[in-house]
Coordinates of C-alpha atoms in Angstrom, one line a residue:
Chain A
M15 CA 46.7 192.0 212.8
K16 CA 49.5 193.6 213.0
L17 CA 51.1 191.4 215.3
L18 CA 50.2 187.8 213.6
E19 CA 51.6 189.2 210.8
F20 CA 54.6 190.1 212.5
L21 CA 54.7 186.4 214.2
K22 CA 54.0 185.3 210.5
R23 CA 56.8 186.5 208.8
E24 CA 60.0 184.4 208.6
R25 CA 63.0 185.9 209.3
K26 CA 65.7 185.4 207.2
K27 CA 67.8 183.2 208.6
S28 CA 71.0 184.7 208.9
A29 CA 73.6 182.2 207.7
S30 CA 72.0 182.3 203.8
V31 CA 72.3 186.3 204.6
A32 CA 76.5 185.6 205.4
K33 CA 76.5 183.3 201.9
E34 CA 74.6 186.1 199.9
R35 CA 77.4 189.2 201.4
L36 CA 80.2 186.7 200.6
Q37 CA 79.1 186.2 197.0
I38 CA 79.2 189.5 196.3
I39 CA 82.1 190.6 198.5
V40 CA 84.3 187.7 197.1
A41 CA 83.5 188.4 192.9
H42 CA 84.1 191.7 193.4
Q43 CA 87.7 191.1 195.5
R44 CA 88.8 188.6 191.8
S45 CA 87.8 191.0 189.6
Q46 CA 90.4 192.9 191.9
R47 CA 92.9 189.6 191.6
G48 CA 96.3 190.2 189.8
Q49 CA 95.7 193.8 189.1
P50 CA 98.3 195.9 190.0
D51 CA 98.4 198.4 192.2
Y52 CA 98.3 201.8 191.3
M53 CA 94.9 200.6 189.8
P54 CA 92.3 201.5 192.9
M55 CA 94.6 204.9 192.9
L56 CA 94.5 205.4 189.5
E57 CA 91.0 204.9 189.8
R58 CA 90.9 207.5 192.9
E59 CA 92.7 210.7 190.7
L60 CA 91.0 209.8 186.7
L61 CA 87.3 210.4 189.1
E62 CA 88.8 213.8 190.6
V63 CA 89.8 214.8 187.0
I64 CA 86.4 214.0 186.0
R65 CA 84.8 215.5 189.0
R66 CA 86.7 219.0 187.9
Y67 CA 84.5 219.2 184.5
V68 CA 80.7 217.7 185.4
H69 CA 80.0 216.1 189.0
V70 CA 79.7 212.4 188.4
D71 CA 78.8 209.7 192.1
D72 CA 81.6 207.6 193.4
D73 CA 79.8 204.6 191.3
A74 CA 79.6 206.2 188.2
I75 CA 83.0 205.3 187.1
Q76 CA 84.7 201.7 186.0
I77 CA 87.6 201.1 185.2
S78 CA 88.8 197.5 183.9
L79 CA 92.4 196.6 182.6
D80 CA 92.3 193.4 180.8
S81 CA 95.6 191.7 179.4
E82 CA 95.6 189.7 176.0
D83 CA 98.6 188.3 174.9
N84 CA 101.1 191.2 174.6
C85 CA 99.3 194.2 175.0
S86 CA 96.6 195.0 177.6
V87 CA 93.5 197.5 177.7
L88 CA 92.7 199.7 180.1
E89 CA 89.2 200.5 179.9
L90 CA 87.5 202.9 181.3
N91 CA 83.6 203.6 181.7
V92 CA 82.1 207.0 183.3
T93 CA 78.5 207.6 183.5
L94 CA 77.4 210.9 183.3
P95 CA 74.6 212.5 184.5
K96 CA 71.9 213.8 182.3
S97 CA 72.6 217.7 181.9
Chain B
M18 CA 111.6 164.7 198.0
A19 CA 110.1 166.3 200.8
K20 CA 106.7 168.3 199.7
I21 CA 106.1 171.2 201.6
I22 CA 102.8 172.4 203.1
V23 CA 101.8 175.3 204.0
V24 CA 99.1 175.8 206.8
T25 CA 97.7 179.5 205.7
S26 CA 94.4 181.6 206.4
G27 CA 94.8 185.1 206.5
K28 CA 92.4 185.8 209.2
G29 CA 93.8 184.9 213.1
G30 CA 92.3 182.6 215.8
V31 CA 91.3 180.5 212.8
G32 CA 93.2 177.3 213.7
K33 CA 95.6 177.0 211.4
T34 CA 98.6 176.1 214.3
T35 CA 95.7 173.4 215.8
S36 CA 95.8 172.3 212.3
A37 CA 99.7 172.2 211.6
A38 CA 100.1 170.4 215.2
A39 CA 97.7 168.3 214.2
I40 CA 98.2 167.3 210.7
S41 CA 102.2 167.0 211.1
T42 CA 101.3 164.4 214.0
G43 CA 99.4 163.0 211.9
L44 CA 101.5 162.4 209.2
A45 CA 104.4 161.4 211.9
L46 CA 102.3 158.7 213.7
R47 CA 102.0 157.0 209.7
G48 CA 105.7 156.8 209.5
K49 CA 106.1 159.9 207.1
K50 CA 109.3 161.7 208.2
T51 CA 108.3 165.4 209.5
V52 CA 109.2 168.8 210.6
V53 CA 106.8 171.4 211.5
I54 CA 108.1 174.9 211.4
D55 CA 106.3 178.2 213.3
F56 CA 106.8 181.2 211.0
D57 CA 104.9 183.6 213.3
V58 CA 108.1 185.6 214.6
G59 CA 107.6 187.6 217.9
L60 CA 104.5 185.8 218.5
R61 CA 104.9 182.1 218.5
N62 CA 102.8 179.2 220.0
L63 CA 103.6 176.0 217.8
D64 CA 105.9 175.5 220.6
L65 CA 103.4 175.5 223.0
I66 CA 100.6 173.5 221.2
M67 CA 102.9 170.7 220.3
G68 CA 104.3 170.9 224.7
C69 CA 107.9 171.4 223.8
E70 CA 108.2 175.2 225.1
R71 CA 110.2 174.2 227.3
R72 CA 112.5 172.2 225.1
V73 CA 113.6 175.6 223.2
V74 CA 116.8 177.0 223.1
Y75 CA 117.1 177.7 219.4
D76 CA 114.7 179.6 216.5
L77 CA 114.0 179.6 213.1
V78 CA 115.9 183.3 212.9
N79 CA 119.4 182.0 214.8
V80 CA 119.0 178.8 212.1
I81 CA 119.5 182.1 209.5
Q82 CA 121.0 184.6 210.9
G83 CA 124.0 181.7 211.3
E84 CA 124.2 181.6 215.3
A85 CA 123.2 178.2 215.5
G86 CA 122.6 174.3 213.4
L87 CA 120.0 174.0 211.8
N88 CA 120.1 170.4 214.1
Q89 CA 120.5 172.3 217.5
A90 CA 117.4 174.5 216.5
L91 CA 115.4 171.5 215.4
I92 CA 113.5 169.6 218.5
R93 CA 112.2 165.7 218.4
D94 CA 109.1 165.1 219.4
K95 CA 108.2 163.7 222.6
R96 CA 105.5 161.2 222.0
V97 CA 105.8 160.5 217.9
E98 CA 109.2 159.5 215.9
N99 CA 109.9 161.0 212.9
L100 CA 108.4 164.2 214.0
F101 CA 110.2 167.8 215.0
I102 CA 109.4 171.3 215.2
L103 CA 111.4 174.0 214.3
P104 CA 110.7 177.1 216.9
A105 CA 109.8 181.1 215.7
S106 CA 112.0 183.5 217.2
Q107 CA 110.4 185.2 220.3
T108 CA 112.3 188.3 220.4
R109 CA 112.9 189.1 217.4
D110 CA 111.4 191.5 215.0
K111 CA 109.8 190.1 212.1
D112 CA 112.4 191.3 209.3
A113 CA 114.7 188.4 210.6
L114 CA 113.8 186.8 207.8
T115 CA 115.2 186.8 204.4
Q116 CA 113.7 184.8 201.7
E117 CA 117.7 183.7 201.3
G118 CA 117.7 182.7 204.6
V119 CA 114.0 180.6 204.8
A120 CA 114.9 178.8 201.2
E121 CA 118.6 177.6 202.3
V122 CA 116.9 176.2 205.2
L123 CA 113.9 174.3 203.6
D124 CA 116.4 173.1 201.0
K125 CA 118.8 171.1 203.7
L126 CA 115.1 170.2 205.2
K127 CA 114.4 168.6 202.4
Q128 CA 117.3 166.3 201.8
D129 CA 115.5 165.0 205.3
F130 CA 112.1 165.1 205.2
D131 CA 109.1 163.6 203.4
F132 CA 106.5 166.7 205.0
I133 CA 107.3 170.0 205.7
L134 CA 104.7 171.9 207.0
C135 CA 105.2 175.7 207.3
D136 CA 102.6 176.8 210.2
S137 CA 102.0 181.0 209.0
P138 CA 101.5 183.7 210.8
A139 CA 97.7 185.3 210.2
G140 CA 97.4 188.2 208.5
I141 CA 99.1 188.8 204.8
E142 CA 102.3 190.3 205.4
R143 CA 106.0 189.2 205.6
G144 CA 106.1 186.6 207.6
A145 CA 102.9 185.0 205.9
Q146 CA 103.9 185.3 202.5
L147 CA 107.5 183.6 203.5
A148 CA 105.7 181.3 204.7
M149 CA 103.9 180.5 201.7
Y150 CA 106.3 181.4 199.2
F151 CA 107.8 177.9 198.5
A152 CA 105.3 175.9 199.3
D153 CA 104.3 172.7 196.9
E154 CA 101.0 172.8 198.7
A155 CA 98.3 175.4 200.9
I156 CA 96.0 173.6 204.0
V157 CA 93.5 177.0 203.7
V158 CA 92.3 177.0 207.4
T159 CA 88.6 178.4 207.3
N160 CA 86.2 178.6 210.0
P161 CA 82.1 179.0 208.6
E162 CA 82.1 183.0 209.6
V163 CA 82.0 185.1 206.9
S164 CA 85.1 187.6 207.8
S165 CA 86.8 184.2 208.1
V166 CA 86.0 183.4 204.5
R167 CA 86.3 186.3 203.0
D168 CA 90.1 186.4 204.2
S169 CA 90.7 182.8 202.9
D170 CA 89.7 184.4 199.2
R171 CA 92.2 186.8 199.7
I172 CA 94.7 184.1 200.5
L173 CA 94.1 182.1 197.5
G174 CA 94.4 185.3 195.4
L175 CA 98.1 185.4 197.1
L176 CA 98.3 181.8 197.0
A177 CA 98.1 182.2 193.1
S178 CA 100.6 185.7 192.6
K179 CA 103.0 186.0 195.3
T180 CA 104.7 182.2 195.4
R181 CA 107.6 181.1 193.8
R182 CA 105.6 178.5 191.6
A183 CA 103.1 181.4 190.6
E184 CA 106.5 183.4 189.7
E185 CA 108.3 180.9 187.8
S186 CA 104.6 179.4 186.4
S187 CA 105.2 176.1 187.2
D188 CA 102.7 174.3 188.2
P189 CA 100.3 176.0 190.7
I190 CA 100.4 175.0 194.5
K191 CA 97.8 172.6 195.0
E192 CA 95.1 174.2 197.3
H193 CA 93.5 172.3 200.1
L194 CA 90.3 173.4 201.9
L195 CA 90.0 172.4 206.0
V196 CA 87.1 174.1 207.8
T197 CA 87.0 174.1 211.3
R198 CA 85.1 174.9 214.5
Y199 CA 82.3 173.8 212.3
N200 CA 78.7 173.2 214.8
P201 CA 76.0 171.1 212.5
E202 CA 73.5 172.0 214.9
R203 CA 74.2 175.9 214.4
V204 CA 73.9 174.6 210.5
T205 CA 70.7 172.8 210.9
S206 CA 69.1 175.7 212.3
G207 CA 70.5 178.5 209.8
D208 CA 72.7 180.5 211.6
M209 CA 75.6 178.9 210.2
L210 CA 77.7 179.0 207.0
T211 CA 77.0 175.3 205.4
L212 CA 79.8 173.4 204.3
D213 CA 78.8 173.3 200.5
D214 CA 78.6 177.0 201.0
I215 CA 82.0 177.5 201.9
R216 CA 83.0 175.0 199.2
E217 CA 80.7 177.2 196.2
I218 CA 82.5 180.1 197.2
L219 CA 85.8 179.4 197.9
A220 CA 85.7 176.9 195.0
I221 CA 88.4 174.5 196.1
N222 CA 89.1 170.9 196.8
L223 CA 88.2 170.1 200.1
L224 CA 90.5 168.5 202.6
G225 CA 88.9 167.8 205.8
L226 CA 85.8 168.9 208.0
I227 CA 86.8 169.4 211.5
P228 CA 84.1 169.6 214.3
E229 CA 84.3 172.3 216.7
S230 CA 85.4 170.2 220.0
E231 CA 86.1 170.4 223.7
A232 CA 88.7 168.4 222.8
V233 CA 90.6 170.8 221.0
L234 CA 91.1 173.3 223.8
R235 CA 91.8 170.3 226.5
A236 CA 94.7 169.4 223.8
S237 CA 96.4 172.9 223.9
N238 CA 95.6 173.3 227.5
Q239 CA 98.4 169.8 228.0
G240 CA 100.2 170.6 224.7
V241 CA 99.4 167.5 223.4
P242 CA 98.3 167.5 219.7
V243 CA 94.5 166.9 219.3
T244 CA 94.9 163.8 216.7
H245 CA 96.5 161.7 219.9
D246 CA 93.3 161.9 221.5
I247 CA 91.7 159.4 218.7
S248 CA 88.9 159.1 221.1
S249 CA 87.9 162.6 220.3
D250 CA 85.7 163.5 217.1
A251 CA 88.4 166.5 216.7
G252 CA 91.3 163.7 216.7
Q253 CA 89.3 161.5 214.4
A254 CA 88.5 164.5 211.7
Y255 CA 92.3 165.3 211.9
S256 CA 92.6 161.9 211.6
D257 CA 90.8 161.7 208.4
T258 CA 92.1 165.0 206.6
V259 CA 95.4 163.4 207.5
S260 CA 94.5 159.9 205.3
R261 CA 93.6 162.4 202.3
L262 CA 96.5 164.3 202.2
L263 CA 98.9 161.2 201.7
G264 CA 95.8 160.1 199.3
E265 CA 93.2 157.7 200.9
D266 CA 90.0 158.1 200.0
M267 CA 87.7 159.2 203.5
P268 CA 84.0 159.6 203.7
L269 CA 83.3 162.8 205.5
R270 CA 81.7 162.1 209.1
F271 CA 80.7 165.2 211.7
H272 CA 79.2 167.1 209.6
E273 CA 75.9 166.3 210.2
M274 CA 73.8 166.6 213.2
Q275 CA 73.8 163.4 215.5
R276 CA 70.5 162.3 217.2
K277 CA 71.2 161.8 220.4
G278 CA 70.1 158.8 221.9
L279 CA 67.9 158.6 225.4
I280 CA 70.4 158.4 227.4
S281 CA 73.0 161.0 226.1
R282 CA 69.7 163.5 226.7
M283 CA 69.7 162.7 230.4
F284 CA 73.2 162.4 230.8
G285 CA 73.3 165.6 228.7
G286 CA 76.2 163.5 227.0
G287 CA 78.1 166.1 225.5
R288 CA 81.0 166.9 223.0
R289 CA 83.7 164.2 223.6

């Protein structure tokens, strides 16, 4: 029975896996396009500071820089664990 | 006024030099006065693909540093009228290229030529950035393979930010996608990204599709750009690509699996 299931299970085509992975990584790359070079460093250091007070995961912090006409807004979202 | 076109990709080994050689040959065959410049200082190979490696005396770096005149460094193609090659230096380090020097060379070439093709080195370092900096148009060479597509997207980001047109906020560089080493059989079996997948992800205008072909290696072995092999699939595909670059409307070819006839099946007729 198990053998039958194994044979029947359709293997996901590798090209569609490639496409999904690419769509994710390219979207991520594009979100960083045009950002100043210091952003990854800023993100790391902010995370360090927060960690002095509360333990958060690496992906608990989201940082983005939006530019409008004559000012830029740095948006920082930190998800804190339930205490 | 000459058009400056950079042939770029980010990733190495996807067919930049092959494409630069084939497209510049195609342009010259249509009567356009064309020069193709190798920007890969230290690792020049365009001369080899164009079959003029034994005629290199002076190179781009010599011209920039004032050791030779532009006309001394330009190599006239043996096969096609109107085609010239400006080789890269083999010995010096990459810092030998300066932005001002490159600007000066391009300004001089602009007065004489219809098309200036810049064959970019792989990577996103100085050489690659200088090759794209002054471009009016970019041909982004991409293989149907994850790392190549990702790197092409990175290059698109640089074209939109680290070029003269971007810095001066003038009309953006016209970006063209050139998919190379495409294998319709593998696409059909589900093991290769389809052309539509690549177009959807990169979202730029498609200039051409070059099938994986034995003719490409044969051409580089001989130092004859594959455009001259007009009976080959790759040669025809590059010729179509050149037509589109010149604004002609050409239907896409070689993107679908060809059914093999009885005879080719019996005799194992491979790719031309």
